[in-house]
Amino acid sequence: MSFNELTGKVITPSDKEYDILRLEYNLAINKFPLAIVYCYDYVDVSNAIKWCRRNHVRLRIRNGGHNYEGYSTGTGILIIDTLYMNKIDIDTEQNIAKIQSGALLGNIYSKLWDQGYGFYGGTCPSVGISGLVLGGGIGLSCRNFGLVTDNLLELQIVDESGKLLTVNRNINPELFWACRGAGGGNFGVVICYTFKVYKVDKITLIQLRWDGSSRDKFFDLWQRWLKTAPIKISCFSGFNKNSIYLNGFFYGSKSEAEKILEKFLLLPGLLDDSSIEHVPFIDAVGAIGSFYGPPNRFKATGRFVYRTLTKGNIKNLIEYVDMSPGEDSCYIRLYSLGGKIKNLPNNYSAYYYRSAKYIIGITADWEKDENAKLYTSWVEEVFKYVKPLTDGCYVNFPYAELKNYGYAYYGGNYHDLKKVKRTYDPNDIFKFQQSIKP
Ligand SMILES: Cc1cc2nc3c(=O)[nH]c(=O)nc-3n(C[C@H](O)[C@H](O)[C@H](O)COP(=O)(O)OP(=O)(O)OC[C@H]3O[C@@H](n4cnc5c(N)ncnc54)[C@H](O)[C@@H]3O)c2cc1C
């Protein structure tokens, strides 16, 4: 087997950058790919797929490398990395953006802002557009604009034979349906996306902080408040042993936001560094993005919540957090859904759990490898408790231990996804631990 037949920039274990470039954002993932090929265009991608088939080498696809379980890497496989394909072209006449599949969120936000546009992406600037949009994509604008994937108009993808396909509502429509919620690593290597984009100016940035004293009241208020909250507000919040946070974007004025959040502002334990400010969209994105530190080791997952949890459920979840290892690195997190997401039927695209109220996240991070078991066991224990209270898992917060993962991620859409897989990847070239089986 010769790497010379690959085109693009090839990194192998004999290159000094290999030990850095083989890593994922989650440092708990420790895999040793045979090589990494950084592609510059679709021809490099196509060559890489054909090379893998000729040489009987398994492949993985990578963009931002943020998959929680490391499904964009592996040992003894070829990583097809699109990071160098990161052009962003904006058509201000039609309000569309063509974004290549290697772009990272931070860059997308700033390029669009330069032309007066916002983006409805997630919160972390180093997350890749590909993993995000192909799994759904939620963020602090998702109730107002829908999922990232709901704003996708077209994509270009290289299929299992190395052929470039255009995919949209009229051309390869089943594949378009499948890629919007189940596309990550399953059907081919996406090269480029076309998105609908919206002009924005100033929005209200919400950053509220409390000590840990009102966690029970906060959680109960969160779930009740969300039932009637206006769609122009989206929030991510959570708590650990000693603190609570709520971050949000509101597409309206500061005074309106204060009114909408009135009950939260009255909760005991609100800290002085809380703020609600009317700021340029890009400053709001920057403020939220600045919370992400350097990569660490972590285990995390998330389940869709449909029903109102009882006071007893909430008390138990707080107890789990209080019994968690370490000081402050185990969280229950809450990600608001609803709004525009729920206006569409469950089979509109592969993203299934459209009328869930929010996602409950269970996250733990640690610094030393020897602590991994302690923290992953905590996530596992809380997951077991949360599972019967909730319905399905968000594929972008994947969990390797899931049984029947296909139904957990895609619910009633899984059956049709298997059909699409049989049509577009009958030989199961795009296979990983939790891929869709043909
Ligand atoms: C710190 C952090 C913050 C996050 N914040 C949010 C958030 O606000 N909202 C949210 O919805 N999610 C969030 N996530 C989850 C995130 O959406 C997923 O981890 C996503 O899959 C990451 O995409 P990526 O391209 O960076 O990852 P990768 O690991 O590179 O890829 C993820 C998956 O997509 C596949 N893939 C990558 N590129 C392509 C391609 N070109 N064609 C086909 N398949 C491809 C991979 O094979 C893999 O299966 C966050 C994750 C982290 C670690």
Coordinates of C-alpha atoms and ligand atoms in Angstrom, one line a residue:
M1 CA 0.0 0.0 0.0
S2 CA 1.4 3.4 -1.0
F3 CA 0.4 6.7 0.3
N4 CA 1.8 8.3 -2.9
E5 CA -1.5 7.6 -4.6
L6 CA -3.3 9.9 -2.2
T7 CA -3.6 13.6 -3.2
G8 CA -3.9 16.5 -0.8
K9 CA -1.7 16.9 2.2
V10 CA -0.9 13.5 3.7
I11 CA 0.3 13.1 7.3
T12 CA 1.6 9.7 8.5
P13 CA 3.0 8.5 11.8
S14 CA 6.5 9.4 10.5
D15 CA 5.6 13.1 10.3
K16 CA 6.4 15.2 13.4
E17 CA 2.9 16.8 13.4
Y18 CA 1.2 13.4 13.5
D19 CA 0.9 13.2 17.3
I20 CA -0.9 16.5 17.5
L21 CA -3.0 16.1 14.3
R22 CA -4.3 12.7 15.2
L23 CA -6.0 14.1 18.4
E24 CA -9.6 15.0 18.7
Y25 CA -11.1 17.9 20.7
N26 CA -11.9 15.3 23.4
L27 CA -8.5 14.3 24.7
A28 CA -10.0 11.2 26.3
I29 CA -10.1 9.8 22.7
N30 CA -6.7 8.3 21.9
K31 CA -6.6 6.7 18.4
F32 CA -3.8 6.0 15.9
P33 CA -5.0 6.5 12.3
L34 CA -2.9 5.0 9.6
A35 CA -2.8 8.4 8.0
I36 CA -4.7 11.7 7.7
V37 CA -5.3 13.2 4.3
Y38 CA -6.2 16.9 4.3
C39 CA -8.1 17.4 1.1
Y40 CA -8.1 20.7 -1.0
D41 CA -11.0 19.8 -3.3
Y42 CA -13.4 17.1 -4.2
V43 CA -10.8 15.3 -6.4
D44 CA -8.6 14.7 -3.3
V45 CA -11.7 13.4 -1.5
S46 CA -12.7 11.1 -4.3
N47 CA -9.1 9.8 -4.6
A48 CA -9.1 9.1 -0.9
I49 CA -12.3 7.1 -1.0
K50 CA -11.1 5.1 -4.0
W51 CA -7.7 4.5 -2.3
C52 CA -9.5 3.1 0.8
R53 CA -11.6 0.7 -1.4
R54 CA -8.5 -0.5 -3.4
N55 CA -6.4 -1.0 -0.3
H56 CA -9.2 -2.4 2.0
V57 CA -8.6 0.4 4.5
R58 CA -11.5 1.8 6.6
L59 CA -12.1 5.5 6.5
R60 CA -13.4 8.2 8.8
I61 CA -14.4 11.8 7.9
R62 CA -13.4 14.8 10.0
N63 CA -14.1 18.5 10.1
G64 CA -13.8 20.1 13.5
G65 CA -13.0 16.9 15.4
H66 CA -15.5 17.7 18.1
N67 CA -17.5 14.5 18.1
Y68 CA -17.9 13.5 21.7
E69 CA -17.1 9.8 21.1
G70 CA -14.4 10.4 18.5
Y71 CA -16.3 9.0 15.5
S72 CA -14.2 11.1 13.2
T73 CA -11.1 9.1 14.0
G74 CA -10.0 5.5 14.7
T75 CA -7.0 3.2 14.8
G76 CA -5.7 1.8 11.6
I77 CA -8.1 3.9 9.4
L78 CA -7.6 6.8 7.0
I79 CA -9.0 10.2 8.2
I80 CA -10.4 12.2 5.3
D81 CA -10.1 15.7 6.7
T82 CA -11.9 18.7 5.0
L83 CA -10.4 21.4 7.3
Y84 CA -8.5 23.1 4.4
M85 CA -11.7 23.4 2.3
N86 CA -13.1 26.3 4.2
K87 CA -14.2 29.0 1.7
I88 CA -17.3 31.0 2.6
D89 CA -19.1 32.9 -0.3
I90 CA -22.1 35.1 0.4
D91 CA -24.6 36.1 -2.2
T92 CA -26.2 39.3 -0.8
E93 CA -28.8 39.4 -3.5
Q94 CA -30.3 36.0 -2.7
N95 CA -29.3 35.9 1.0
I96 CA -27.5 32.6 0.7
A97 CA -24.1 31.5 1.8
K98 CA -22.0 28.7 0.3
I99 CA -19.9 27.3 3.0
Q100 CA -17.3 24.6 2.3
S101 CA -17.4 21.6 4.6
G102 CA -14.1 22.3 6.4
A103 CA -15.2 25.7 7.9
L104 CA -15.3 26.2 11.6
L105 CA -18.1 28.1 13.3
G106 CA -16.0 31.0 14.6
N107 CA -14.9 31.8 11.0
I108 CA -18.4 31.5 9.7
Y109 CA -19.8 33.9 12.3
S110 CA -17.2 36.5 11.5
K111 CA -17.3 36.2 7.7
L112 CA -21.1 36.5 7.6
W113 CA -21.1 39.4 10.1
D114 CA -18.8 41.3 7.8
Q115 CA -21.7 41.4 5.3
G116 CA -24.3 42.2 7.9
Y117 CA -25.5 38.6 8.4
G118 CA -25.9 36.5 11.5
F119 CA -25.7 32.7 11.7
Y120 CA -27.9 30.3 13.7
G121 CA -25.0 28.0 14.7
G122 CA -23.8 26.6 18.0
T123 CA -21.8 28.2 20.8
C124 CA -18.3 26.9 20.4
P125 CA -16.1 28.6 17.7
S126 CA -14.0 25.5 17.0
V127 CA -16.9 23.2 16.2
G128 CA -17.0 22.3 12.5
I129 CA -20.0 23.2 10.3
S130 CA -20.2 19.6 9.0
G131 CA -20.8 17.7 12.3
L132 CA -23.1 20.5 13.4
V133 CA -25.4 20.7 10.4
L134 CA -25.4 17.0 9.5
G135 CA -26.6 16.1 13.1
G136 CA -29.2 18.9 13.4
G137 CA -27.4 21.9 15.0
I138 CA -28.8 23.8 18.0
G139 CA -27.7 27.1 19.4
L140 CA -28.7 30.3 21.0
S141 CA -30.8 31.3 17.9
C142 CA -32.4 27.9 17.2
R143 CA -35.9 28.8 18.5
N144 CA -35.9 31.9 16.3
F145 CA -34.4 30.4 13.1
G146 CA -34.8 26.7 13.5
L147 CA -32.1 24.1 13.5
V148 CA -28.9 24.8 11.4
T149 CA -30.0 21.9 9.2
D150 CA -33.5 23.5 8.7
N151 CA -31.8 26.3 6.9
L152 CA -29.8 24.1 4.5
L153 CA -30.8 24.4 0.8
E154 CA -28.3 22.2 -0.9
L155 CA -25.1 20.2 -0.4
Q156 CA -22.4 18.6 -2.6
I157 CA -21.3 15.2 -1.5
V158 CA -18.8 12.6 -2.7
D159 CA -20.4 9.2 -2.6
E160 CA -19.0 5.7 -2.0
S161 CA -17.8 5.4 -5.6
G162 CA -16.0 8.7 -5.5
K163 CA -18.6 10.5 -7.5
L164 CA -19.7 14.1 -6.7
L165 CA -23.5 14.4 -6.2
T166 CA -25.6 17.5 -5.9
V167 CA -28.2 17.0 -3.2
N168 CA -31.3 19.2 -2.6
R169 CA -35.1 19.0 -2.5
N170 CA -35.3 18.0 -6.2
I171 CA -32.1 16.2 -6.9
N172 CA -31.4 13.1 -4.7
P173 CA -34.2 14.2 -2.4
E174 CA -34.1 11.1 -0.1
L175 CA -30.4 11.8 0.5
F176 CA -31.2 15.4 1.2
W177 CA -33.8 14.3 3.8
A178 CA -31.3 11.8 5.4
C179 CA -28.4 14.3 5.6
R180 CA -30.5 16.8 7.5
G181 CA -30.1 15.1 10.9
A182 CA -28.3 11.8 10.2
G183 CA -25.6 12.9 7.7
G184 CA -22.5 12.8 9.9
G185 CA -20.2 10.1 8.5
N186 CA -23.0 8.0 7.1
F187 CA -23.5 8.6 3.4
G188 CA -20.5 10.3 1.9
V189 CA -18.1 13.2 2.4
V190 CA -19.8 16.5 2.1
I191 CA -17.8 19.1 0.2
C192 CA -20.0 22.2 0.4
Y193 CA -23.3 23.5 1.9
T194 CA -25.6 26.2 0.7
F195 CA -27.5 28.0 3.5
K196 CA -30.3 30.5 3.7
V197 CA -28.9 33.4 5.8
Y198 CA -30.5 36.4 7.6
K199 CA -29.5 40.0 8.2
V200 CA -29.0 40.8 11.9
D201 CA -27.9 43.9 13.8
K202 CA -28.0 44.1 17.6
I203 CA -29.5 41.5 19.8
T204 CA -29.8 41.1 23.6
L205 CA -27.2 38.9 25.2
I206 CA -28.2 37.3 28.4
Q207 CA -25.6 36.0 30.9
L208 CA -27.1 35.2 34.3
R209 CA -25.2 33.6 37.2
W210 CA -26.4 32.3 40.6
D211 CA -24.8 30.6 43.4
G212 CA -26.0 27.0 43.9
S213 CA -28.7 27.8 46.5
S214 CA -31.7 27.9 44.1
R215 CA -31.0 24.9 41.8
D216 CA -34.3 23.2 42.5
K217 CA -36.3 26.4 42.0
F218 CA -34.3 27.2 38.9
F219 CA -34.9 23.8 37.2
D220 CA -38.6 23.9 37.9
L221 CA -38.9 27.5 36.7
W222 CA -36.9 26.6 33.5
Q223 CA -39.2 23.8 32.5
R224 CA -42.4 25.7 33.2
W225 CA -41.1 29.0 31.7
L226 CA -40.1 27.3 28.4
K227 CA -43.7 26.2 27.8
T228 CA -44.7 29.7 27.0
A229 CA -41.5 31.6 26.3
P230 CA -41.4 33.7 23.1
I231 CA -39.7 32.1 20.2
K232 CA -37.3 35.0 19.9
I233 CA -35.4 33.8 23.0
S234 CA -33.2 30.7 23.1
C235 CA -31.1 29.7 26.2
F236 CA -28.5 27.2 27.3
S237 CA -28.2 26.8 31.0
G238 CA -27.1 24.3 33.7
F239 CA -25.7 23.8 37.1
N240 CA -23.0 22.0 39.0
K241 CA -22.5 21.7 42.8
N242 CA -22.1 25.4 43.5
S243 CA -23.4 27.4 40.7
I244 CA -26.1 27.9 38.0
Y245 CA -25.8 29.7 34.7
L246 CA -28.1 30.8 32.0
N247 CA -26.8 32.1 28.6
G248 CA -29.2 33.3 26.0
F249 CA -29.9 35.4 22.9
F250 CA -33.0 37.4 22.6
Y251 CA -34.0 39.0 19.2
G252 CA -35.5 42.1 20.7
S253 CA -34.7 44.8 23.3
K254 CA -33.0 44.6 26.7
S255 CA -36.2 45.8 28.5
E256 CA -38.3 43.1 26.8
A257 CA -35.7 40.5 27.7
E258 CA -35.8 41.6 31.3
K259 CA -39.5 41.3 31.4
I260 CA -39.5 37.8 29.8
L261 CA -36.8 36.7 32.4
E262 CA -38.5 38.5 35.3
K263 CA -39.0 35.3 37.4
F264 CA -35.4 34.2 36.9
L265 CA -34.1 37.6 38.0
L266 CA -36.1 37.2 41.3
L267 CA -34.5 33.8 42.1
P268 CA -32.3 34.0 45.3
G269 CA -28.6 33.8 44.8
L270 CA -28.3 36.0 41.6
L271 CA -24.7 37.2 41.4
D272 CA -23.5 40.7 40.6
D273 CA -21.6 39.6 37.4
S274 CA -25.0 38.7 35.8
S275 CA -25.8 40.9 32.8
I276 CA -28.4 41.6 30.1
E277 CA -27.1 43.8 27.3
H278 CA -28.1 45.0 23.9
V279 CA -25.0 44.4 21.7
P280 CA -23.9 43.8 18.1
F281 CA -24.7 40.1 17.2
I282 CA -21.0 39.3 16.7
D283 CA -20.1 40.6 20.2
A284 CA -22.8 38.3 21.7
V285 CA -21.3 35.3 19.8
G286 CA -17.8 36.3 21.0
A287 CA -18.8 36.6 24.6
I288 CA -20.4 33.1 24.6
G289 CA -17.5 31.6 22.6
S290 CA -15.0 32.9 25.1
F291 CA -16.2 30.4 27.8
Y292 CA -14.5 27.5 25.9
G293 CA -11.1 26.8 27.2
P294 CA -8.5 24.5 25.8
P295 CA -9.5 20.9 25.0
N296 CA -9.9 18.5 28.0
R297 CA -10.9 14.9 28.6
F298 CA -14.7 14.6 28.9
K299 CA -17.7 12.4 28.7
A300 CA -21.1 13.9 27.8
T301 CA -24.4 13.1 26.3
G302 CA -27.9 14.5 26.0
R303 CA -31.5 13.3 26.0
F304 CA -34.7 14.9 24.6
V305 CA -37.2 16.0 27.3
Y306 CA -40.9 16.0 26.5
R307 CA -42.6 15.9 29.9
T308 CA -42.5 18.0 33.0
L309 CA -40.2 16.5 35.6
T310 CA -41.5 16.2 39.1
K311 CA -40.0 18.0 42.1
G312 CA -38.8 14.5 43.2
N313 CA -37.0 14.0 39.8
I314 CA -35.3 17.4 40.2
K315 CA -34.3 16.7 43.7
N316 CA -32.7 13.4 42.7
L317 CA -30.8 15.1 39.8
I318 CA -29.4 17.7 42.2
E319 CA -28.4 14.9 44.6
Y320 CA -26.5 13.2 41.7
V321 CA -24.7 16.4 41.1
D322 CA -23.9 16.8 44.8
M323 CA -22.4 13.3 44.8
S324 CA -20.4 13.8 41.7
P325 CA -16.6 13.5 41.7
G326 CA -14.4 16.6 41.8
E327 CA -15.4 20.2 42.8
D328 CA -17.2 21.7 39.8
S329 CA -16.7 19.7 36.6
C330 CA -19.9 17.6 36.6
Y331 CA -23.0 19.4 35.2
I332 CA -26.6 18.9 34.3
R333 CA -27.1 21.2 31.3
L334 CA -30.4 22.4 29.7
Y335 CA -30.6 23.4 26.0
S336 CA -33.8 25.0 25.0
L337 CA -35.7 23.7 21.9
G338 CA -39.2 24.4 20.6
G339 CA -39.9 27.6 18.6
K340 CA -39.4 27.1 14.9
I341 CA -37.9 23.6 15.4
K342 CA -41.2 22.2 16.5
N343 CA -43.3 23.7 13.7
L344 CA -42.2 20.9 11.4
P345 CA -43.3 17.3 11.4
N346 CA -40.9 14.6 12.7
N347 CA -40.4 13.2 9.3
Y348 CA -39.6 16.6 7.7
S349 CA -36.0 15.6 7.8
A350 CA -34.0 12.8 9.6
Y351 CA -33.8 15.0 12.8
Y352 CA -36.7 13.3 14.6
Y353 CA -37.5 14.7 18.1
R354 CA -39.0 17.9 16.9
S355 CA -41.5 18.6 19.7
A356 CA -39.1 18.0 22.6
K357 CA -39.1 21.0 25.0
Y358 CA -35.3 20.9 25.7
I359 CA -32.3 18.6 25.8
I360 CA -30.9 17.6 29.2
G361 CA -27.2 17.2 29.0
I362 CA -25.0 15.2 31.4
T363 CA -21.4 16.3 31.2
A364 CA -18.2 15.6 33.1
D365 CA -14.6 16.6 32.4
W366 CA -11.3 15.7 34.0
E367 CA -7.6 16.4 33.6
K368 CA -5.8 13.2 34.4
D369 CA -6.3 9.9 32.4
E370 CA -6.4 7.9 35.7
N371 CA -9.6 9.7 36.7
A372 CA -11.5 8.7 33.6
K373 CA -13.4 5.8 35.2
L374 CA -14.6 7.9 38.1
Y375 CA -16.2 10.5 35.8
T376 CA -17.5 8.3 33.1
S377 CA -19.2 6.1 35.8
W378 CA -21.0 9.2 37.1
V379 CA -22.3 10.1 33.6
E380 CA -23.4 6.5 33.2
E381 CA -25.3 6.5 36.5
V382 CA -27.1 9.8 35.8
F383 CA -27.9 8.6 32.3
K384 CA -29.6 5.5 33.7
Y385 CA -31.7 7.7 35.9
V386 CA -32.6 10.2 33.2
K387 CA -33.3 7.6 30.4
P388 CA -36.9 6.6 31.5
L389 CA -37.8 10.2 32.0
T390 CA -36.9 11.2 28.5
D391 CA -37.2 10.2 24.8
G392 CA -34.3 9.6 22.5
C393 CA -30.8 11.1 22.3
Y394 CA -29.4 14.0 20.2
V395 CA -26.9 12.4 17.7
N396 CA -24.6 15.4 18.1
F397 CA -24.3 14.5 21.8
P398 CA -23.6 10.8 21.1
Y399 CA -23.1 8.1 23.7
A400 CA -21.1 5.0 22.9
E401 CA -22.9 2.9 25.5
L402 CA -26.3 3.3 23.9
K403 CA -28.2 0.2 23.1
N404 CA -30.4 0.4 19.9
Y405 CA -28.6 3.6 19.1
G406 CA -30.4 3.9 15.7
Y407 CA -33.8 4.3 17.3
A408 CA -32.5 6.4 20.1
Y409 CA -31.0 8.9 17.6
Y410 CA -33.5 8.8 14.8
G411 CA -36.7 7.4 16.3
G412 CA -39.4 6.6 13.7
N413 CA -37.1 7.8 10.9
Y414 CA -34.5 5.1 11.4
H415 CA -36.3 2.6 9.2
D416 CA -36.2 5.0 6.2
L417 CA -32.6 6.0 6.9
K418 CA -31.6 2.4 6.5
K419 CA -33.3 2.4 3.0
V420 CA -31.3 5.5 2.1
K421 CA -28.2 3.9 3.3
R422 CA -28.8 0.8 1.1
T423 CA -29.3 3.1 -1.9
Y424 CA -26.3 5.4 -1.4
D425 CA -23.8 3.2 0.5
P426 CA -24.7 -0.4 -0.2
N427 CA -21.2 -1.6 0.6
D428 CA -21.1 0.2 4.0
I429 CA -18.0 2.1 3.1
F430 CA -19.0 4.9 5.5
K431 CA -19.0 2.8 8.7
F432 CA -18.2 3.6 12.3
Q433 CA -19.2 2.4 15.7
Q434 CA -22.7 4.0 15.6
S435 CA -23.3 4.4 11.8
I436 CA -26.5 3.5 10.1
K437 CA -26.5 -0.1 9.0
P438 CA -27.5 -0.8 5.4
Ligands
LIG1 C1 -17.2 22.2 23.1 C2 -18.4 21.7 22.3 C3 -19.5 22.6 22.1 C4 -20.6 22.2 21.3 N1 -21.6 23.0 21.2 C5 -22.7 22.6 20.4 C6 -23.8 23.5 20.2 O1 -23.8 24.6 20.6 N2 -24.8 23.0 19.4 C7 -24.8 21.8 18.9 O2 -25.8 21.4 18.2 N3 -23.8 20.9 19.1 C8 -22.7 21.3 19.8 N4 -21.7 20.5 20.0 C9 -21.8 19.1 19.4 C10 -21.3 19.2 18.0 O3 -22.4 19.6 17.2 C11 -20.9 17.9 17.5 O4 -19.8 17.4 18.3 C12 -20.5 17.9 16.0 O5 -20.6 16.6 15.5 C13 -19.1 18.4 15.8 O6 -18.8 18.6 14.5 P1 -17.3 18.6 14.0 O7 -17.2 18.8 12.6 O8 -16.5 19.6 14.9 O9 -16.8 17.2 14.5 P2 -16.1 15.9 13.7 O10 -15.7 15.0 14.9 O11 -15.1 16.3 12.8 O12 -17.4 15.3 12.9 C14 -18.6 14.9 13.6 C15 -19.3 13.8 12.8 O13 -19.6 14.3 11.5 C16 -18.9 13.6 10.5 N5 -18.3 14.5 9.4 C17 -17.4 15.5 9.6 N6 -17.2 16.1 8.5 C18 -18.0 15.5 7.5 C19 -18.2 15.8 6.1 N7 -17.5 16.7 5.5 N8 -19.1 15.0 5.5 C20 -19.8 14.0 6.1 N9 -19.6 13.7 7.5 C21 -18.7 14.5 8.2 C22 -17.8 12.8 11.2 O14 -17.4 11.7 10.5 C23 -18.4 12.6 12.6 O15 -19.3 11.5 12.5 C24 -20.6 20.9 20.8 C25 -19.5 20.0 21.0 C26 -18.4 20.4 21.7 C27 -17.3 19.5 21.9

